mmCIF file of C-alpha atoms in Angstrom:
data_model
loop_
_atom_site.group_PDB
_atom_site.id
_atom_site.type_symbol
_atom_site.label_atom_id
_atom_site.label_comp_id
_atom_site.label_asym_id
_atom_site.label_seq_id
_atom_site.Cartn_x
_atom_site.Cartn_y
_atom_site.Cartn_z
ATOM 1 C CA MET A 809 -4.270 -3.912 9.154
ATOM 2 C CA LYS A 810 -7.374 -5.141 7.287
ATOM 3 C CA THR A 811 -9.057 -1.767 7.849
ATOM 4 C CA LEU A 812 -6.023 0.028 6.430
ATOM 5 C CA GLN A 813 -5.898 -2.201 3.345
ATOM 6 C CA THR A 814 -9.601 -1.803 2.603
ATOM 7 C CA GLY A 815 -9.399 1.947 3.151
ATOM 8 C CA ASN A 816 -6.438 2.213 0.773
ATOM 9 C CA ARG A 817 -8.359 0.322 -1.915
ATOM 10 C CA LEU A 818 -11.310 2.669 -1.527
ATOM 11 C CA ARG A 819 -9.077 5.752 -1.615
ATOM 12 C CA SER A 820 -7.291 4.517 -4.735
ATOM 13 C CA HIS A 821 -10.621 3.872 -6.449
ATOM 14 C CA LEU A 822 -11.934 7.347 -5.597
ATOM 15 C CA ARG A 823 -8.801 8.903 -7.046
ATOM 16 C CA GLU A 824 -9.683 7.417 -10.447
ATOM 17 C CA TYR A 825 -13.052 9.141 -10.871
ATOM 18 C CA PHE A 826 -13.824 11.325 -7.831
ATOM 19 C CA PRO A 827 -10.555 13.082 -6.859
ATOM 20 C CA GLY A 828 -12.456 16.045 -5.444
ATOM 21 C CA PHE A 829 -13.722 13.848 -2.636
ATOM 22 C CA LEU A 830 -10.163 13.317 -1.394
ATOM 23 C CA THR A 831 -10.030 16.964 -0.297
ATOM 24 C CA VAL A 832 -13.200 16.491 1.736
ATOM 25 C CA PHE A 833 -11.951 13.838 4.160
ATOM 26 C CA ARG A 834 -8.543 15.450 4.747
ATOM 27 C CA HIS A 835 -10.361 17.745 7.157
ATOM 28 C CA PHE A 836 -11.257 14.772 9.355
ATOM 29 C CA ARG A 837 -8.734 13.251 11.762
ATOM 30 C CA GLU A 838 -10.022 9.725 11.067
ATOM 31 C CA GLY A 839 -9.794 10.218 7.294
ATOM 32 C CA LEU A 840 -11.983 7.816 5.326
ATOM 33 C CA ALA A 841 -12.880 6.010 8.544
ATOM 34 C CA SER A 842 -14.812 9.067 9.769
ATOM 35 C CA PRO A 843 -18.533 8.231 10.196
ATOM 36 C CA VAL A 844 -19.374 11.519 8.447
ATOM 37 C CA ILE A 845 -17.291 10.642 5.393
ATOM 38 C CA ARG A 846 -18.659 7.125 5.140
ATOM 39 C CA THR A 847 -22.256 8.325 5.507
ATOM 40 C CA LEU A 848 -21.692 11.054 2.923
ATOM 41 C CA LEU A 849 -20.119 8.649 0.443
ATOM 42 C CA ALA A 850 -22.974 6.183 0.873
ATOM 43 C CA ALA A 851 -25.482 8.939 0.079
ATOM 44 C CA ALA A 852 -23.570 10.307 -2.935
ATOM 45 C CA PRO A 853 -20.932 7.941 -4.385
ATOM 46 C CA THR A 854 -20.391 9.942 -7.600
ATOM 47 C CA PRO A 855 -19.316 13.552 -8.282
ATOM 48 C CA THR A 856 -22.618 14.329 -9.978
ATOM 49 C CA GLN A 857 -24.681 13.055 -7.052
ATOM 50 C CA ALA A 858 -22.457 14.828 -4.524
ATOM 51 C CA ALA A 859 -22.768 18.163 -6.323
ATOM 52 C CA GLN A 860 -26.562 17.853 -6.210
ATOM 53 C CA LEU A 861 -26.739 17.487 -2.424
ATOM 54 C CA THR A 862 -28.640 20.366 -0.866
ATOM 55 C CA ARG A 863 -27.854 22.032 2.432
ATOM 56 C CA PRO A 864 -30.775 20.312 4.210
ATOM 57 C CA GLN A 865 -29.575 16.942 2.869
ATOM 58 C CA LEU A 866 -26.028 17.608 4.064
ATOM 59 C CA ARG A 867 -27.360 18.603 7.477
ATOM 60 C CA ALA A 868 -29.319 15.341 7.652
ATOM 61 C CA ILE A 869 -26.209 13.361 6.662
ATOM 62 C CA LEU A 870 -24.150 15.003 9.401
ATOM 63 C CA LYS A 871 -26.794 14.288 12.035
ATOM 64 C CA LYS A 872 -27.147 10.682 10.848
ATOM 65 C CA ALA A 873 -23.381 10.267 11.248
ATOM 66 C CA GLY A 874 -23.589 11.511 14.835
ATOM 67 C CA ARG A 875 -22.306 15.074 14.345
ATOM 68 C CA GLN A 876 -23.630 17.322 17.123
ATOM 69 C CA ARG A 877 -21.592 20.546 17.018
ATOM 70 C CA GLU A 878 -20.716 23.155 14.385
ATOM 71 C CA ILE A 879 -23.123 21.591 11.919
ATOM 72 C CA THR A 880 -23.963 24.800 10.061
ATOM 73 C CA GLY A 881 -20.329 25.627 9.320
ATOM 74 C CA GLU A 882 -19.600 22.062 8.206
ATOM 75 C CA VAL A 883 -22.641 22.083 5.925
ATOM 76 C CA GLU A 884 -21.318 25.195 4.180
ATOM 77 C CA ARG A 885 -17.823 23.722 3.872
ATOM 78 C CA LEU A 886 -19.085 20.488 2.334
ATOM 79 C CA HIS A 887 -21.562 22.312 0.106
ATOM 80 C CA THR A 888 -18.705 24.362 -1.354
ATOM 81 C CA LEU A 889 -16.171 21.538 -1.706
ATOM 82 C CA LEU A 890 -18.565 19.120 -3.381
ATOM 83 C CA ARG A 891 -19.329 21.722 -6.045
ATOM 84 C CA GLU A 892 -15.718 22.422 -6.939
ATOM 85 C CA PRO A 893 -15.138 21.950 -10.702
ATOM 86 C CA GLN A 894 -13.439 18.666 -11.587
ATOM 87 C CA MET A 895 -13.053 16.400 -14.586
ATOM 88 C CA HIS A 896 -15.767 13.752 -14.976
ATOM 89 C CA GLN A 897 -15.854 10.293 -16.452
ATOM 90 C CA PRO A 898 -18.617 9.635 -18.998
ATOM 91 C CA PRO A 899 -21.950 9.265 -17.127
ATOM 92 C CA ILE A 900 -22.237 5.483 -17.566
ATOM 93 C CA ILE A 901 -18.631 4.980 -16.409
ATOM 94 C CA GLU A 902 -19.120 7.291 -13.465
ATOM 95 C CA GLN A 903 -22.234 5.395 -12.402
ATOM 96 C CA ALA A 904 -20.437 2.041 -12.664
ATOM 97 C CA MET A 905 -17.545 3.336 -10.573
ATOM 98 C CA GLY A 906 -20.030 4.677 -8.035
ATOM 99 C CA THR A 907 -21.530 1.211 -7.760
ATOM 100 C CA LYS A 908 -18.085 -0.248 -7.112
ATOM 101 C CA THR A 909 -17.521 2.439 -4.471
ATOM 102 C CA LEU A 910 -20.635 1.299 -2.612
ATOM 103 C CA ALA A 911 -19.371 -2.299 -2.700
ATOM 104 C CA LEU A 912 -15.962 -1.247 -1.323
ATOM 105 C CA LEU A 913 -17.676 0.950 1.234
ATOM 106 C CA ARG A 914 -19.681 -2.005 2.569
ATOM 107 C CA GLN A 915 -16.443 -3.919 3.094
ATOM 108 C CA PHE A 916 -14.827 -0.889 4.721
ATOM 109 C CA ASN A 917 -17.801 -0.369 7.038
ATOM 110 C CA ALA A 918 -17.562 -3.999 8.137
ATOM 111 C CA THR A 919 -13.849 -3.715 8.957
ATOM 112 C CA CYS A 920 -14.439 -0.418 10.792
ATOM 113 C CA ALA A 921 -17.184 -2.062 12.861
ATOM 114 C CA SER A 922 -14.846 -4.960 13.697
ATOM 115 C CA ALA A 923 -12.121 -2.506 14.695
ATOM 116 C CA ASP A 924 -14.594 -0.654 16.939
ATOM 117 C CA ASP A 925 -15.618 -3.940 18.595
ATOM 118 C CA LEU A 926 -11.968 -4.877 19.156
ATOM 119 C CA GLU A 927 -11.241 -1.431 20.608
ATOM 120 C CA ALA A 928 -14.156 -1.735 23.032
ATOM 121 C CA ALA A 929 -13.087 -5.220 24.144
ATOM 122 C CA THR A 930 -9.470 -4.113 24.569
ATOM 123 C CA THR A 931 -10.287 -1.063 26.668
ATOM 124 C CA THR A 932 -12.699 -3.065 28.834
ATOM 125 C CA ALA A 933 -10.135 -5.802 29.513
ATOM 126 C CA PHE A 934 -7.338 -3.299 30.100
ATOM 127 C CA ALA A 935 -9.376 -1.370 32.672
ATOM 128 C CA THR A 936 -9.577 -4.478 34.871
ATOM 129 C CA HIS A 937 -5.799 -5.007 34.967
ATOM 130 C CA GLN A 938 -3.909 -4.093 38.118
ATOM 131 C CA ASP A 939 -1.378 -1.990 36.190
ATOM 132 C CA ALA A 940 -3.936 0.012 34.194
ATOM 133 C CA GLU A 941 -4.269 2.855 36.693
ATOM 134 C CA ILE A 942 -0.497 3.388 36.881
ATOM 135 C CA ILE A 943 -0.008 3.181 33.116
ATOM 136 C CA THR A 944 -2.790 5.629 32.293
ATOM 137 C CA SER A 945 -1.503 8.084 34.908
ATOM 138 C CA PHE A 946 1.283 8.877 32.420
ATOM 139 C CA PRO A 947 0.750 11.798 30.037
ATOM 140 C CA GLY A 948 0.013 10.609 26.516
ATOM 141 C CA LEU A 949 -1.028 7.086 27.533
ATOM 142 C CA GLY A 950 -4.710 6.383 27.052
ATOM 143 C CA ALA A 951 -6.495 3.068 27.229
ATOM 144 C CA LEU A 952 -5.536 1.812 23.762
ATOM 145 C CA THR A 953 -1.888 2.863 23.724
ATOM 146 C CA GLY A 954 -1.597 1.822 27.363
ATOM 147 C CA ALA A 955 -3.005 -1.607 26.526
ATOM 148 C CA ARG A 956 -0.434 -2.009 23.741
ATOM 149 C CA VAL A 957 2.396 -1.021 26.083
ATOM 150 C CA LEU A 958 1.147 -3.462 28.731
ATOM 151 C CA ALA A 959 0.799 -6.251 26.172
ATOM 152 C CA GLU A 960 4.418 -5.845 25.063
ATOM 153 C CA LEU A 961 5.890 -5.377 28.555
ATOM 154 C CA GLY A 962 3.841 -8.070 30.247
ATOM 155 C CA ASP A 963 2.835 -7.907 33.893
ATOM 156 C CA ASP A 964 5.864 -9.732 35.310
ATOM 157 C CA HIS A 965 7.754 -6.789 36.800
ATOM 158 C CA THR A 966 10.838 -8.918 37.417
ATOM 159 C CA CYS A 967 11.263 -9.563 33.689
ATOM 160 C CA PHE A 968 13.329 -6.393 33.215
ATOM 161 C CA THR A 969 15.815 -6.107 36.043
ATOM 162 C CA SER A 970 16.635 -2.465 35.268
ATOM 163 C CA PRO A 971 15.295 0.480 33.246
ATOM 164 C CA ARG A 972 18.290 0.042 30.965
ATOM 165 C CA ALA A 973 17.201 -3.469 30.009
ATOM 166 C CA LEU A 974 13.678 -2.262 29.255
ATOM 167 C CA LYS A 975 14.932 0.647 27.167
ATOM 168 C CA ALA A 976 17.150 -1.668 25.121
ATOM 169 C CA TYR A 977 14.208 -4.016 24.564
ATOM 170 C CA ALA A 978 12.053 -1.115 23.358
ATOM 171 C CA GLY A 979 14.839 0.272 21.168
ATOM 172 C CA SER A 980 14.710 3.708 22.787
ATOM 173 C CA ALA A 981 18.219 3.494 24.239
ATOM 174 C CA PRO A 982 20.937 4.217 21.661
ATOM 175 C CA ILE A 983 23.996 2.088 20.902
ATOM 176 C CA THR A 984 27.290 3.835 21.643
ATOM 177 C CA ARG A 985 30.456 2.666 19.906
ATOM 178 C CA SER A 986 33.890 4.066 20.711
ATOM 179 C CA SER A 987 37.133 3.602 18.808
ATOM 180 C CA GLY A 988 40.100 5.670 19.822
ATOM 181 C CA ARG A 989 38.967 9.284 19.977
ATOM 182 C CA LYS A 990 35.850 8.673 17.933
ATOM 183 C CA THR A 991 32.467 7.933 19.503
ATOM 184 C CA THR A 992 29.416 7.039 17.413
ATOM 185 C CA VAL A 993 25.849 7.001 18.727
ATOM 186 C CA LEU A 994 23.409 4.863 16.702
ATOM 187 C CA ALA A 995 19.733 4.022 16.936
ATOM 188 C CA ARG A 996 18.857 0.409 17.704
ATOM 189 C CA HIS A 997 17.414 -1.639 14.855
ATOM 190 C CA ILE A 998 16.933 -4.870 16.821
ATOM 191 C CA LYS A 999 14.016 -4.127 19.121
ATOM 192 C CA ASN A 1000 10.380 -4.834 19.844
ATOM 193 C CA GLN A 1001 8.833 -3.025 16.884
ATOM 194 C CA ARG A 1002 5.311 -2.984 18.318
ATOM 195 C CA LEU A 1003 6.491 -1.395 21.564
ATOM 196 C CA ALA A 1004 8.645 1.091 19.658
ATOM 197 C CA SER A 1005 5.675 2.098 17.496
ATOM 198 C CA ALA A 1006 3.502 2.574 20.563
ATOM 199 C CA GLY A 1007 6.327 4.596 22.096
ATOM 200 C CA TYR A 1008 6.341 7.132 19.275
ATOM 201 C CA ILE A 1009 2.588 7.593 19.642
ATOM 202 C CA TRP A 1010 3.013 7.939 23.399
ATOM 203 C CA ALA A 1011 5.820 10.493 23.139
ATOM 204 C CA PHE A 1012 3.950 12.539 20.542
ATOM 205 C CA ALA A 1013 0.805 12.692 22.679
ATOM 206 C CA ALA A 1014 2.853 13.563 25.769
ATOM 207 C CA LEU A 1015 4.087 16.759 24.121
ATOM 208 C CA THR A 1016 0.723 18.420 24.628
ATOM 209 C CA ALA A 1017 -0.197 16.628 27.862
ATOM 210 C CA SER A 1018 2.990 17.298 29.859
ATOM 211 C CA PRO A 1019 4.903 20.599 30.181
ATOM 212 C CA GLY A 1020 7.940 18.621 31.316
ATOM 213 C CA ALA A 1021 7.833 16.370 28.277
ATOM 214 C CA ARG A 1022 7.474 19.387 26.002
ATOM 215 C CA ALA A 1023 10.444 21.129 27.621
ATOM 216 C CA HIS A 1024 12.560 17.961 27.398
ATOM 217 C CA TYR A 1025 11.732 17.559 23.712
ATOM 218 C CA ASP A 1026 12.457 21.221 22.991
ATOM 219 C CA ARG A 1027 15.858 20.927 24.689
ATOM 220 C CA ARG A 1028 16.749 17.971 22.503
ATOM 221 C CA ARG A 1029 15.682 19.841 19.384
ATOM 222 C CA ALA A 1030 17.714 22.876 20.482
ATOM 223 C CA ALA A 1031 20.693 20.525 20.803
ATOM 224 C CA GLU A 1032 20.188 19.773 17.074
ATOM 225 C CA ASP A 1033 18.535 16.392 17.485
ATOM 226 C CA ARG A 1034 16.310 15.516 14.575
ATOM 227 C CA TYR A 1035 12.571 15.216 15.190
ATOM 228 C CA VAL A 1036 12.622 11.404 15.383
ATOM 229 C CA ALA A 1037 15.702 11.335 17.612
ATOM 230 C CA ALA A 1038 14.214 13.892 20.027
ATOM 231 C CA GLN A 1039 10.972 11.958 20.170
ATOM 232 C CA ARG A 1040 12.831 8.697 20.777
ATOM 233 C CA ASN A 1041 14.809 10.353 23.556
ATOM 234 C CA LEU A 1042 11.579 11.495 25.209
ATOM 235 C CA PHE A 1043 10.169 7.967 24.925
ATOM 236 C CA ASN A 1044 13.355 6.708 26.543
ATOM 237 C CA ARG A 1045 12.859 9.084 29.477
ATOM 238 C CA LEU A 1046 9.190 8.191 29.928
ATOM 239 C CA LEU A 1047 9.931 4.471 29.694
ATOM 240 C CA GLY A 1048 12.426 4.736 32.533
ATOM 241 C CA CYS A 1049 9.787 6.518 34.610
ATOM 242 C CA LEU A 1050 7.254 3.806 33.795
ATOM 243 C CA HIS A 1051 9.642 1.069 34.924
ATOM 244 C CA HIS A 1052 10.137 2.891 38.222
ATOM 245 C CA CYS A 1053 6.427 3.434 38.785
ATOM 246 C CA LEU A 1054 5.449 -0.153 37.975
ATOM 247 C CA THR A 1055 8.236 -1.542 40.154
ATOM 248 C CA HIS A 1056 7.306 0.636 43.136
ATOM 249 C CA ARG A 1057 3.545 0.587 42.494
ATOM 250 C CA ILE A 1058 3.178 4.367 42.377
ATOM 251 C CA PRO A 1059 1.485 6.662 39.832
ATOM 252 C CA TYR A 1060 3.260 9.107 37.566
ATOM 253 C CA ASP A 1061 4.333 12.419 39.086
ATOM 254 C CA GLU A 1062 5.261 15.305 36.786
ATOM 255 C CA GLN A 1063 7.691 16.976 39.204
ATOM 256 C CA THR A 1064 9.562 13.734 39.848
ATOM 257 C CA ALA A 1065 9.762 12.851 36.135
ATOM 258 C CA PHE A 1066 10.890 16.314 34.989
ATOM 259 C CA PRO A 1067 12.251 18.137 38.052
ATOM 260 C CA ASN A 1068 14.114 20.795 36.068
ATOM 261 C CA THR A 1069 11.067 22.107 34.232
ATOM 262 C CA ALA A 1070 10.741 25.839 34.714
#
């Protein structure tokens, strides 16, 4: 949360005097947290300085940030983007705002380093847990998301007496209300929000990691489920499989989870 807040402050500040830089980091999955972006901003915190960076300097920045592949193409991309015409603040104002950027960047670097340390400690501790191997056998569940799921479920496998109880706790199971001939299906609002958030990440990642998950999601979309509803339904299916695997101490099996996949 602290990393997100600091990053938002830095992004908002850049928008005031260096909007062209916002187009640069959109290319990176990590956004402002990318080591390349942070190294580049530290080297050239103003539009004028960024436009003056040469190709050799950009290559050195990429290597310093740990970039190892496709350096030449990235150098050309950055060289072009940083020279795009944009409105400038007066030079003295631009320099002052660049100085503030460096101060915000130091704070952001510190929070990113803390987040990296926490990630390393979490993955190390998770790897030693008896349930880690089963949890990470599921498509879309890596060490970090798996650790979050484990933290919210706990390791007492008798806590949830049935998959239905677990699904209700996670908010993936819908609420069905019937009155006369009318039946209404609603999403649950009372749930474990942290587990539900991890579930959406899990289901999204599973779409590319599991043909069965992809087919299940596509069927729900074809049945006119909205994107979020289809994703929640997939999470519901995977959560039931996880309960079974943890209870019986067996790893995930694609054919058992999605037997009807063509």
